PDB file of C-alpha atoms in Angstrom:
ATOM      1  CA  UNK A   1       0.000   0.000   0.000  1.00  0.00           C
ATOM      2  CA  UNK A   2       1.418   3.403  -0.885  1.00  0.00           C
ATOM      3  CA  UNK A   3       1.590   6.209   1.644  1.00  0.00           C
ATOM      4  CA  UNK A   4      -1.453   8.506   1.684  1.00  0.00           C
ATOM      5  CA  UNK A   5      -1.054  12.226   1.158  1.00  0.00           C
ATOM      6  CA  UNK A   6      -2.310  12.828   4.702  1.00  0.00           C
ATOM      7  CA  UNK A   7      -3.359  10.692   7.595  1.00  0.00           C
ATOM      8  CA  UNK A   8      -6.919   9.972   8.605  1.00  0.00           C
ATOM      9  CA  UNK A   9      -8.155  12.580  11.085  1.00  0.00           C
ATOM     10  CA  UNK A  10      -7.160  11.953  14.705  1.00  0.00           C
ATOM     11  CA  UNK A  11     -10.104  11.541  17.102  1.00  0.00           C
ATOM     12  CA  UNK A  12      -9.921  15.159  18.233  1.00  0.00           C
ATOM     13  CA  UNK A  13      -9.654  16.557  14.707  1.00  0.00           C
ATOM     14  CA  UNK A  14     -12.709  15.001  13.066  1.00  0.00           C
ATOM     15  CA  UNK A  15     -15.419  17.294  11.673  1.00  0.00           C
ATOM     16  CA  UNK A  16     -17.729  17.775  14.635  1.00  0.00           C
ATOM     17  CA  UNK A  17     -20.321  20.159  15.969  1.00  0.00           C
ATOM     18  CA  UNK A  18     -21.336  23.515  14.492  1.00  0.00           C
ATOM     19  CA  UNK A  19     -19.475  26.285  16.321  1.00  0.00           C
ATOM     20  CA  UNK A  20     -22.004  28.857  15.056  1.00  0.00           C
ATOM     21  CA  UNK A  21     -19.354  31.549  15.446  1.00  0.00           C
ATOM     22  CA  UNK A  22     -21.602  34.249  14.023  1.00  0.00           C
ATOM     23  CA  UNK A  23     -23.879  33.980  17.029  1.00  0.00           C
ATOM     24  CA  UNK A  24     -21.142  34.903  19.492  1.00  0.00           C
ATOM     25  CA  UNK A  25     -21.702  38.593  18.773  1.00  0.00           C
ATOM     26  CA  UNK A  26     -25.335  38.485  19.915  1.00  0.00           C
ATOM     27  CA  UNK A  27     -25.525  40.585  23.112  1.00  0.00           C
ATOM     28  CA  UNK A  28     -26.552  38.597  26.168  1.00  0.00           C
ATOM     29  CA  UNK A  29     -26.517  35.284  24.269  1.00  0.00           C
ATOM     30  CA  UNK A  30     -25.119  33.141  27.086  1.00  0.00           C
ATOM     31  CA  UNK A  31     -27.544  34.500  29.688  1.00  0.00           C
ATOM     32  CA  UNK A  32     -30.471  33.980  27.312  1.00  0.00           C
ATOM     33  CA  UNK A  33     -29.436  30.392  26.597  1.00  0.00           C
ATOM     34  CA  UNK A  34     -28.948  29.672  30.302  1.00  0.00           C
ATOM     35  CA  UNK A  35     -32.633  30.462  30.705  1.00  0.00           C
ATOM     36  CA  UNK A  36     -33.624  27.987  28.001  1.00  0.00           C
ATOM     37  CA  UNK A  37     -34.402  24.508  29.341  1.00  0.00           C
ATOM     38  CA  UNK A  38     -33.532  23.015  25.924  1.00  0.00           C
ATOM     39  CA  UNK A  39     -29.919  24.201  26.157  1.00  0.00           C
ATOM     40  CA  UNK A  40     -27.329  21.491  26.812  1.00  0.00           C
ATOM     41  CA  UNK A  41     -24.327  22.235  29.007  1.00  0.00           C
ATOM     42  CA  UNK A  42     -20.973  20.454  29.067  1.00  0.00           C
ATOM     43  CA  UNK A  43     -19.439  20.854  32.517  1.00  0.00           C
ATOM     44  CA  UNK A  44     -15.642  20.815  32.725  1.00  0.00           C
ATOM     45  CA  UNK A  45     -13.742  20.491  36.008  1.00  0.00           C
ATOM     46  CA  UNK A  46     -10.008  20.774  35.501  1.00  0.00           C
ATOM     47  CA  UNK A  47      -9.537  18.625  32.407  1.00  0.00           C
ATOM     48  CA  UNK A  48     -12.386  16.190  33.147  1.00  0.00           C
ATOM     49  CA  UNK A  49     -15.982  15.960  31.974  1.00  0.00           C
ATOM     50  CA  UNK A  50     -18.854  13.768  33.209  1.00  0.00           C
ATOM     51  CA  UNK A  51     -19.725  10.673  31.174  1.00  0.00           C
ATOM     52  CA  UNK A  52     -23.172   9.208  30.559  1.00  0.00           C
ATOM     53  CA  UNK A  53     -21.430   6.084  29.226  1.00  0.00           C
ATOM     54  CA  UNK A  54     -17.798   5.225  28.412  1.00  0.00           C
ATOM     55  CA  UNK A  55     -18.378   6.565  24.898  1.00  0.00           C
ATOM     56  CA  UNK A  56     -20.789   9.451  25.614  1.00  0.00           C
ATOM     57  CA  UNK A  57     -20.656  12.742  27.490  1.00  0.00           C
ATOM     58  CA  UNK A  58     -23.206  13.643  30.129  1.00  0.00           C
ATOM     59  CA  UNK A  59     -24.880  16.901  29.143  1.00  0.00           C
ATOM     60  CA  UNK A  60     -26.810  18.863  31.778  1.00  0.00           C
ATOM     61  CA  UNK A  61     -29.510  21.494  31.661  1.00  0.00           C
ATOM     62  CA  UNK A  62     -28.433  24.993  32.778  1.00  0.00           C
ATOM     63  CA  UNK A  63     -30.426  24.726  36.017  1.00  0.00           C
ATOM     64  CA  UNK A  64     -28.497  21.573  36.974  1.00  0.00           C
ATOM     65  CA  UNK A  65     -25.063  23.204  36.819  1.00  0.00           C
ATOM     66  CA  UNK A  66     -23.496  24.105  40.192  1.00  0.00           C
ATOM     67  CA  UNK A  67     -22.835  27.759  40.935  1.00  0.00           C
ATOM     68  CA  UNK A  68     -19.485  29.399  40.312  1.00  0.00           C
ATOM     69  CA  UNK A  69     -18.774  28.380  36.701  1.00  0.00           C
ATOM     70  CA  UNK A  70     -17.242  30.399  33.905  1.00  0.00           C
ATOM     71  CA  UNK A  71     -19.657  30.166  30.974  1.00  0.00           C
ATOM     72  CA  UNK A  72     -19.208  30.237  27.205  1.00  0.00           C
ATOM     73  CA  UNK A  73     -21.186  29.473  24.066  1.00  0.00           C
ATOM     74  CA  UNK A  74     -19.822  26.409  22.279  1.00  0.00           C
ATOM     75  CA  UNK A  75     -22.179  26.241  19.292  1.00  0.00           C
ATOM     76  CA  UNK A  76     -25.111  24.198  18.057  1.00  0.00           C
ATOM     77  CA  UNK A  77     -25.984  20.522  18.091  1.00  0.00           C
ATOM     78  CA  UNK A  78     -26.950  18.986  14.757  1.00  0.00           C
ATOM     79  CA  UNK A  79     -30.580  19.262  15.868  1.00  0.00           C
ATOM     80  CA  UNK A  80     -30.128  23.030  16.279  1.00  0.00           C
ATOM     81  CA  UNK A  81     -30.010  23.030  20.073  1.00  0.00           C
ATOM     82  CA  UNK A  82     -27.576  25.331  21.845  1.00  0.00           C
ATOM     83  CA  UNK A  83     -24.435  23.989  23.510  1.00  0.00           C
ATOM     84  CA  UNK A  84     -22.765  25.822  26.396  1.00  0.00           C
ATOM     85  CA  UNK A  85     -19.636  25.143  28.427  1.00  0.00           C
ATOM     86  CA  UNK A  86     -19.571  25.632  32.195  1.00  0.00           C
ATOM     87  CA  UNK A  87     -16.002  25.508  33.433  1.00  0.00           C
ATOM     88  CA  UNK A  88     -14.650  24.953  36.944  1.00  0.00           C
ATOM     89  CA  UNK A  89     -11.122  24.639  38.335  1.00  0.00           C
ATOM     90  CA  UNK A  90      -9.779  21.193  39.092  1.00  0.00           C
ATOM     91  CA  UNK A  91     -10.955  19.706  42.371  1.00  0.00           C
ATOM     92  CA  UNK A  92     -10.406  16.474  44.279  1.00  0.00           C
ATOM     93  CA  UNK A  93     -14.170  16.186  44.805  1.00  0.00           C
ATOM     94  CA  UNK A  94     -16.541  15.558  41.897  1.00  0.00           C
ATOM     95  CA  UNK A  95     -19.022  18.370  41.300  1.00  0.00           C
ATOM     96  CA  UNK A  96     -21.791  15.806  40.905  1.00  0.00           C
ATOM     97  CA  UNK A  97     -22.102  12.118  40.164  1.00  0.00           C
ATOM     98  CA  UNK A  98     -22.135  10.816  36.595  1.00  0.00           C
ATOM     99  CA  UNK A  99     -23.310   7.375  35.389  1.00  0.00           C
ATOM    100  CA  UNK A 100     -19.890   6.479  33.961  1.00  0.00           C
ATOM    101  CA  UNK A 101     -17.845   8.759  36.187  1.00  0.00           C
ATOM    102  CA  UNK A 102     -15.621  11.657  35.139  1.00  0.00           C
ATOM    103  CA  UNK A 103     -12.778  11.347  32.634  1.00  0.00           C
ATOM    104  CA  UNK A 104     -10.122  13.486  31.023  1.00  0.00           C
ATOM    105  CA  UNK A 105      -9.821  14.155  27.320  1.00  0.00           C
ATOM    106  CA  UNK A 106      -6.766  11.894  26.983  1.00  0.00           C
ATOM    107  CA  UNK A 107      -8.631   8.839  28.229  1.00  0.00           C
ATOM    108  CA  UNK A 108     -12.141   9.492  26.878  1.00  0.00           C
ATOM    109  CA  UNK A 109     -11.599  11.472  23.683  1.00  0.00           C
ATOM    110  CA  UNK A 110     -10.985   8.568  21.311  1.00  0.00           C
ATOM    111  CA  UNK A 111     -14.208   6.770  22.296  1.00  0.00           C
ATOM    112  CA  UNK A 112     -16.515   9.751  21.767  1.00  0.00           C
ATOM    113  CA  UNK A 113     -18.422  10.644  18.613  1.00  0.00           C
ATOM    114  CA  UNK A 114     -16.883  13.309  16.399  1.00  0.00           C
ATOM    115  CA  UNK A 115     -19.360  15.918  17.637  1.00  0.00           C
ATOM    116  CA  UNK A 116     -18.794  15.144  21.305  1.00  0.00           C
ATOM    117  CA  UNK A 117     -15.017  14.896  20.970  1.00  0.00           C
ATOM    118  CA  UNK A 118     -15.045  18.268  19.230  1.00  0.00           C
ATOM    119  CA  UNK A 119     -17.192  19.806  21.944  1.00  0.00           C
ATOM    120  CA  UNK A 120     -14.948  18.383  24.673  1.00  0.00           C
ATOM    121  CA  UNK A 121     -11.721  19.695  23.177  1.00  0.00           C
ATOM    122  CA  UNK A 122     -13.277  23.100  22.454  1.00  0.00           C
ATOM    123  CA  UNK A 123     -14.721  23.423  25.955  1.00  0.00           C
ATOM    124  CA  UNK A 124     -11.452  22.369  27.576  1.00  0.00           C
ATOM    125  CA  UNK A 125      -9.309  24.641  25.406  1.00  0.00           C
ATOM    126  CA  UNK A 126     -11.562  27.655  25.883  1.00  0.00           C
ATOM    127  CA  UNK A 127     -12.182  26.868  29.539  1.00  0.00           C
ATOM    128  CA  UNK A 128      -8.521  26.882  30.460  1.00  0.00           C
ATOM    129  CA  UNK A 129      -8.182  30.334  28.968  1.00  0.00           C
ATOM    130  CA  UNK A 130     -11.282  31.569  30.784  1.00  0.00           C
ATOM    131  CA  UNK A 131      -9.852  30.410  34.119  1.00  0.00           C
ATOM    132  CA  UNK A 132      -6.176  31.222  33.589  1.00  0.00           C
ATOM    133  CA  UNK A 133      -6.236  34.620  31.847  1.00  0.00           C
ATOM    134  CA  UNK A 134      -8.662  36.963  33.621  1.00  0.00           C
ATOM    135  CA  UNK A 135      -6.266  39.933  33.647  1.00  0.00           C
ATOM    136  CA  UNK A 136      -4.970  42.115  30.832  1.00  0.00           C
ATOM    137  CA  UNK A 137      -1.366  41.082  30.061  1.00  0.00           C
ATOM    138  CA  UNK A 138      -0.566  44.688  29.077  1.00  0.00           C
ATOM    139  CA  UNK A 139      -1.716  46.589  32.176  1.00  0.00           C
ATOM    140  CA  UNK A 140      -2.927  43.998  34.692  1.00  0.00           C
ATOM    141  CA  UNK A 141      -6.535  45.160  34.848  1.00  0.00           C
ATOM    142  CA  UNK A 142      -9.264  42.546  35.206  1.00  0.00           C
ATOM    143  CA  UNK A 143     -10.857  42.139  31.803  1.00  0.00           C
ATOM    144  CA  UNK A 144     -14.502  41.905  30.743  1.00  0.00           C
ATOM    145  CA  UNK A 145     -15.695  38.858  28.825  1.00  0.00           C
ATOM    146  CA  UNK A 146     -17.161  39.389  25.370  1.00  0.00           C
ATOM    147  CA  UNK A 147     -18.181  37.441  22.289  1.00  0.00           C
ATOM    148  CA  UNK A 148     -20.056  34.911  24.450  1.00  0.00           C
ATOM    149  CA  UNK A 149     -16.867  33.860  26.212  1.00  0.00           C
ATOM    150  CA  UNK A 150     -14.499  33.990  23.225  1.00  0.00           C
ATOM    151  CA  UNK A 151     -12.797  37.330  23.911  1.00  0.00           C
ATOM    152  CA  UNK A 152     -11.811  39.675  26.717  1.00  0.00           C
ATOM    153  CA  UNK A 153     -11.685  43.472  26.672  1.00  0.00           C
ATOM    154  CA  UNK A 154      -9.606  45.545  29.053  1.00  0.00           C
ATOM    155  CA  UNK A 155     -11.654  48.427  30.480  1.00  0.00           C
ATOM    156  CA  UNK A 156      -8.481  50.363  31.304  1.00  0.00           C
ATOM    157  CA  UNK A 157      -6.311  50.245  28.183  1.00  0.00           C
ATOM    158  CA  UNK A 158      -8.951  49.086  25.713  1.00  0.00           C
ATOM    159  CA  UNK A 159      -7.027  46.112  24.382  1.00  0.00           C
ATOM    160  CA  UNK A 160      -8.957  43.052  23.231  1.00  0.00           C
ATOM    161  CA  UNK A 161      -7.610  39.582  23.933  1.00  0.00           C
ATOM    162  CA  UNK A 162      -8.458  36.173  22.508  1.00  0.00           C
ATOM    163  CA  UNK A 163      -7.752  32.557  23.494  1.00  0.00           C
ATOM    164  CA  UNK A 164      -4.143  31.698  22.785  1.00  0.00           C
ATOM    165  CA  UNK A 165      -3.028  28.728  20.691  1.00  0.00           C
ATOM    166  CA  UNK A 166       0.622  27.652  20.667  1.00  0.00           C
ATOM    167  CA  UNK A 167       1.733  25.670  17.593  1.00  0.00           C
ATOM    168  CA  UNK A 168       3.905  22.626  18.193  1.00  0.00           C
ATOM    169  CA  UNK A 169       5.317  20.085  15.768  1.00  0.00           C
ATOM    170  CA  UNK A 170       5.180  16.351  16.373  1.00  0.00           C
ATOM    171  CA  UNK A 171       7.259  14.035  14.210  1.00  0.00           C
ATOM    172  CA  UNK A 172       7.695  10.343  13.482  1.00  0.00           C
ATOM    173  CA  UNK A 173      11.045   9.625  11.810  1.00  0.00           C
ATOM    174  CA  UNK A 174      11.357   7.085   9.023  1.00  0.00           C
ATOM    175  CA  UNK A 175      14.563   5.262   8.154  1.00  0.00           C
ATOM    176  CA  UNK A 176      16.900   6.229   5.323  1.00  0.00           C
ATOM    177  CA  UNK A 177      17.796   2.558   4.806  1.00  0.00           C
ATOM    178  CA  UNK A 178      14.773   0.414   5.623  1.00  0.00           C
ATOM    179  CA  UNK A 179      11.128   1.383   4.948  1.00  0.00           C
ATOM    180  CA  UNK A 180      10.059  -0.904   7.792  1.00  0.00           C
ATOM    181  CA  UNK A 181      11.859   1.045  10.538  1.00  0.00           C
ATOM    182  CA  UNK A 182      10.490   3.960  12.581  1.00  0.00           C
ATOM    183  CA  UNK A 183      12.424   6.026  15.139  1.00  0.00           C
ATOM    184  CA  UNK A 184      10.682   6.953  18.398  1.00  0.00           C
ATOM    185  CA  UNK A 185      11.925   8.468  21.643  1.00  0.00           C
ATOM    186  CA  UNK A 186      11.317   8.007  25.355  1.00  0.00           C
ATOM    187  CA  UNK A 187      10.946  11.189  27.386  1.00  0.00           C
ATOM    188  CA  UNK A 188      13.044  11.422  30.536  1.00  0.00           C
ATOM    189  CA  UNK A 189       9.863  11.980  32.582  1.00  0.00           C
ATOM    190  CA  UNK A 190       8.247   8.739  31.400  1.00  0.00           C
ATOM    191  CA  UNK A 191       8.799   5.113  32.240  1.00  0.00           C
ATOM    192  CA  UNK A 192      11.568   3.420  30.289  1.00  0.00           C
ATOM    193  CA  UNK A 193       9.074   1.330  28.281  1.00  0.00           C
ATOM    194  CA  UNK A 194       7.064   4.283  26.924  1.00  0.00           C
ATOM    195  CA  UNK A 195       7.950   5.653  23.469  1.00  0.00           C
ATOM    196  CA  UNK A 196       6.385   8.279  21.250  1.00  0.00           C
ATOM    197  CA  UNK A 197       7.047  10.726  18.439  1.00  0.00           C
ATOM    198  CA  UNK A 198       9.383  13.689  18.841  1.00  0.00           C
ATOM    199  CA  UNK A 199       7.686  16.999  19.591  1.00  0.00           C
ATOM    200  CA  UNK A 200       8.385  20.599  20.471  1.00  0.00           C
ATOM    201  CA  UNK A 201       6.986  24.102  20.290  1.00  0.00           C
ATOM    202  CA  UNK A 202       7.535  26.333  17.284  1.00  0.00           C
ATOM    203  CA  UNK A 203       9.831  29.200  18.214  1.00  0.00           C
ATOM    204  CA  UNK A 204       9.277  32.872  17.386  1.00  0.00           C
ATOM    205  CA  UNK A 205       9.926  33.576  13.703  1.00  0.00           C
ATOM    206  CA  UNK A 206      10.249  29.883  12.845  1.00  0.00           C
ATOM    207  CA  UNK A 207       8.403  27.935  10.158  1.00  0.00           C
ATOM    208  CA  UNK A 208       6.844  24.559  10.917  1.00  0.00           C
ATOM    209  CA  UNK A 209       9.358  22.785   8.689  1.00  0.00           C
ATOM    210  CA  UNK A 210      12.283  24.530  10.377  1.00  0.00           C
ATOM    211  CA  UNK A 211      10.878  23.577  13.769  1.00  0.00           C
ATOM    212  CA  UNK A 212      10.702  19.931  12.658  1.00  0.00           C
ATOM    213  CA  UNK A 213      14.341  19.903  11.602  1.00  0.00           C
ATOM    214  CA  UNK A 214      15.529  21.685  14.747  1.00  0.00           C
ATOM    215  CA  UNK A 215      13.517  19.593  17.217  1.00  0.00           C
ATOM    216  CA  UNK A 216      14.413  16.284  15.588  1.00  0.00           C
ATOM    217  CA  UNK A 217      18.105  17.106  15.543  1.00  0.00           C
ATOM    218  CA  UNK A 218      18.083  18.429  19.114  1.00  0.00           C
ATOM    219  CA  UNK A 219      16.236  15.467  20.583  1.00  0.00           C
ATOM    220  CA  UNK A 220      17.434  12.527  18.475  1.00  0.00           C
ATOM    221  CA  UNK A 221      20.680  13.643  16.845  1.00  0.00           C
ATOM    222  CA  UNK A 222      19.196  12.855  13.417  1.00  0.00           C
ATOM    223  CA  UNK A 223      19.239  15.246  10.490  1.00  0.00           C
ATOM    224  CA  UNK A 224      16.231  14.782   8.227  1.00  0.00           C
ATOM    225  CA  UNK A 225      15.633  15.189   4.530  1.00  0.00           C
ATOM    226  CA  UNK A 226      12.065  15.022   3.259  1.00  0.00           C
ATOM    227  CA  UNK A 227       9.486  16.453   5.680  1.00  0.00           C
ATOM    228  CA  UNK A 228       5.857  15.531   4.970  1.00  0.00           C
ATOM    229  CA  UNK A 229       2.844  17.158   6.611  1.00  0.00           C
ATOM    230  CA  UNK A 230       0.244  14.622   7.785  1.00  0.00           C
ATOM    231  CA  UNK A 231      -2.390  16.492   9.784  1.00  0.00           C
ATOM    232  CA  UNK A 232      -3.078  18.487  12.934  1.00  0.00           C
ATOM    233  CA  UNK A 233      -4.979  18.247  16.190  1.00  0.00           C
ATOM    234  CA  UNK A 234      -5.896  20.607  18.997  1.00  0.00           C
ATOM    235  CA  UNK A 235      -4.289  19.479  22.245  1.00  0.00           C
ATOM    236  CA  UNK A 236      -5.251  21.659  25.236  1.00  0.00           C
ATOM    237  CA  UNK A 237      -2.263  20.765  27.427  1.00  0.00           C
ATOM    238  CA  UNK A 238      -2.227  23.612  28.031  1.00  0.00           C
ATOM    239  CA  UNK A 239      -3.188  25.245  24.696  1.00  0.00           C
ATOM    240  CA  UNK A 240      -1.352  23.551  21.856  1.00  0.00           C
ATOM    241  CA  UNK A 241      -2.091  22.904  18.210  1.00  0.00           C
ATOM    242  CA  UNK A 242      -0.115  19.778  17.372  1.00  0.00           C
ATOM    243  CA  UNK A 243       0.993  19.729  13.728  1.00  0.00           C
ATOM    244  CA  UNK A 244       1.983  16.233  12.628  1.00  0.00           C
ATOM    245  CA  UNK A 245       4.771  15.262  10.231  1.00  0.00           C
ATOM    246  CA  UNK A 246       6.745  12.323   8.943  1.00  0.00           C
ATOM    247  CA  UNK A 247      10.423  13.107   8.400  1.00  0.00           C
ATOM    248  CA  UNK A 248      12.979  10.919   6.641  1.00  0.00           C
ATOM    249  CA  UNK A 249      16.319  10.418   8.397  1.00  0.00           C
ATOM    250  CA  UNK A 250      19.472  11.077   6.405  1.00  0.00           C
ATOM    251  CA  UNK A 251      21.706   8.796   8.502  1.00  0.00           C
ATOM    252  CA  UNK A 252      20.082   6.156  10.733  1.00  0.00           C
ATOM    253  CA  UNK A 253      23.295   5.611  12.702  1.00  0.00           C
ATOM    254  CA  UNK A 254      23.254   9.208  13.946  1.00  0.00           C
ATOM    255  CA  UNK A 255      20.295   8.494  16.221  1.00  0.00           C
ATOM    256  CA  UNK A 256      21.222   9.316  19.813  1.00  0.00           C
ATOM    257  CA  UNK A 257      19.106  10.658  22.683  1.00  0.00           C
ATOM    258  CA  UNK A 258      19.970  14.138  23.911  1.00  0.00           C
ATOM    259  CA  UNK A 259      20.163  12.730  27.458  1.00  0.00           C
ATOM    260  CA  UNK A 260      18.233  15.676  28.822  1.00  0.00           C
ATOM    261  CA  UNK A 261      14.656  15.754  27.562  1.00  0.00           C
ATOM    262  CA  UNK A 262      14.909  12.413  25.740  1.00  0.00           C
ATOM    263  CA  UNK A 263      16.309   9.490  27.732  1.00  0.00           C
ATOM    264  CA  UNK A 264      16.388   6.941  24.901  1.00  0.00           C
ATOM    265  CA  UNK A 265      15.763   6.593  21.171  1.00  0.00           C
ATOM    266  CA  UNK A 266      15.045   3.352  19.365  1.00  0.00           C
ATOM    267  CA  UNK A 267      14.434   2.134  15.835  1.00  0.00           C
ATOM    268  CA  UNK A 268      11.309  -0.046  15.815  1.00  0.00           C
ATOM    269  CA  UNK A 269      10.416  -2.568  13.133  1.00  0.00           C
ATOM    270  CA  UNK A 270       6.953  -2.518  11.613  1.00  0.00           C
ATOM    271  CA  UNK A 271       6.194  -5.810  13.364  1.00  0.00           C
ATOM    272  CA  UNK A 272       7.238  -4.375  16.736  1.00  0.00           C
ATOM    273  CA  UNK A 273       4.989  -1.365  16.186  1.00  0.00           C
ATOM    274  CA  UNK A 274       2.109  -3.652  15.219  1.00  0.00           C
ATOM    275  CA  UNK A 275       2.481  -5.679  18.407  1.00  0.00           C
ATOM    276  CA  UNK A 276       2.701  -2.546  20.541  1.00  0.00           C
ATOM    277  CA  UNK A 277      -0.424  -1.075  18.900  1.00  0.00           C
ATOM    278  CA  UNK A 278      -2.226  -4.310  19.745  1.00  0.00           C
ATOM    279  CA  UNK A 279      -1.034  -4.113  23.361  1.00  0.00           C
ATOM    280  CA  UNK A 280       1.242  -7.133  23.024  1.00  0.00           C
ATOM    281  CA  UNK A 281       4.650  -5.521  22.720  1.00  0.00           C
ATOM    282  CA  UNK A 282       7.319  -4.700  25.262  1.00  0.00           C
ATOM    283  CA  UNK A 283       6.705  -0.955  24.914  1.00  0.00           C
ATOM    284  CA  UNK A 284       3.825   1.434  25.538  1.00  0.00           C
ATOM    285  CA  UNK A 285       2.775   3.755  22.710  1.00  0.00           C
ATOM    286  CA  UNK A 286       0.688   6.958  22.951  1.00  0.00           C
ATOM    287  CA  UNK A 287      -3.025   6.621  23.689  1.00  0.00           C
ATOM    288  CA  UNK A 288      -5.551   6.565  20.828  1.00  0.00           C
ATOM    289  CA  UNK A 289      -6.803  10.115  21.474  1.00  0.00           C
ATOM    290  CA  UNK A 290      -3.436  11.593  20.467  1.00  0.00           C
ATOM    291  CA  UNK A 291      -2.110  12.589  17.083  1.00  0.00           C
ATOM    292  CA  UNK A 292       1.104  10.721  17.982  1.00  0.00           C
ATOM    293  CA  UNK A 293      -0.875   7.480  18.042  1.00  0.00           C
ATOM    294  CA  UNK A 294      -2.385   8.270  14.639  1.00  0.00           C
ATOM    295  CA  UNK A 295       0.997   9.099  13.093  1.00  0.00           C
ATOM    296  CA  UNK A 296       2.417   5.787  14.294  1.00  0.00           C
ATOM    297  CA  UNK A 297      -0.663   3.720  13.426  1.00  0.00           C
ATOM    298  CA  UNK A 298      -0.967   5.190   9.931  1.00  0.00           C
ATOM    299  CA  UNK A 299       2.731   4.569   9.252  1.00  0.00           C
ATOM    300  CA  UNK A 300       2.278   0.967  10.363  1.00  0.00           C
ATOM    301  CA  UNK A 301      -0.751   0.506   8.089  1.00  0.00           C
ATOM    302  CA  UNK A 302       0.906   1.926   4.972  1.00  0.00           C
ATOM    303  CA  UNK A 303       2.592  -1.387   4.060  1.00  0.00           C
ATOM    304  CA  UNK A 304       0.091  -3.704   5.701  1.00  0.00           C
TER     305      UNK A 304
END
């Protein structure tokens, strides 16, 4: 099988719900929708949401949401109903009970429908900004929410602020010598059996392709030739847009961990990757909600 031009969408990048961005400018929209019993609310506490089932979010009516939330308009369900986010800081105690408990995006995202996964990642991304950035970064004044939770205006200096997204590249490295080899790395903060793609933030004034070459060389010692874009995925940890690539090594033998951020690098055969994806290998790969998992799985499937 030949390599596709791009990978299949990761679970958190599938076409999902209607964001209805034009409605955000309607004055008093969130308050009006909070008074509508037909409105559905996704409650976020830290990075967790309540589940109605392992593969379904628990949506609440506005009257059933505890006090003290930061609110925002998410968009519209495919039946036209309004979707809101109600966001709370992380807490050791659950805000309320849920039939399937509470779960984070990493663990639950891959099992959800496209619409619910999209709503979860949007609510979490926006919610972190709502909680973490209440003050104007220019003058320190507490800002006023606008655009139904999607902007802030400073009443002192007049600046308008929007949720921040930080681009990061994530890269799986293919062999210069053997099409059935893939280079992965083990972060120094992980267990020794956990491997993933190489990743890093894009620096100021840097292109995505330049970031790929720099990060790969810094972390693995490998210079790369061809760099191929494969897809992207929002990843709100804390506010990243992960941009996925495959990059072809120029010299396989140059692979060496930096010993700081990356503790080990290893060339894996396609069979080893297949066993690890099936949970039978001697290594742990990224979870199915991540773009790293999709990069690795799609590479494995290309010659299946």
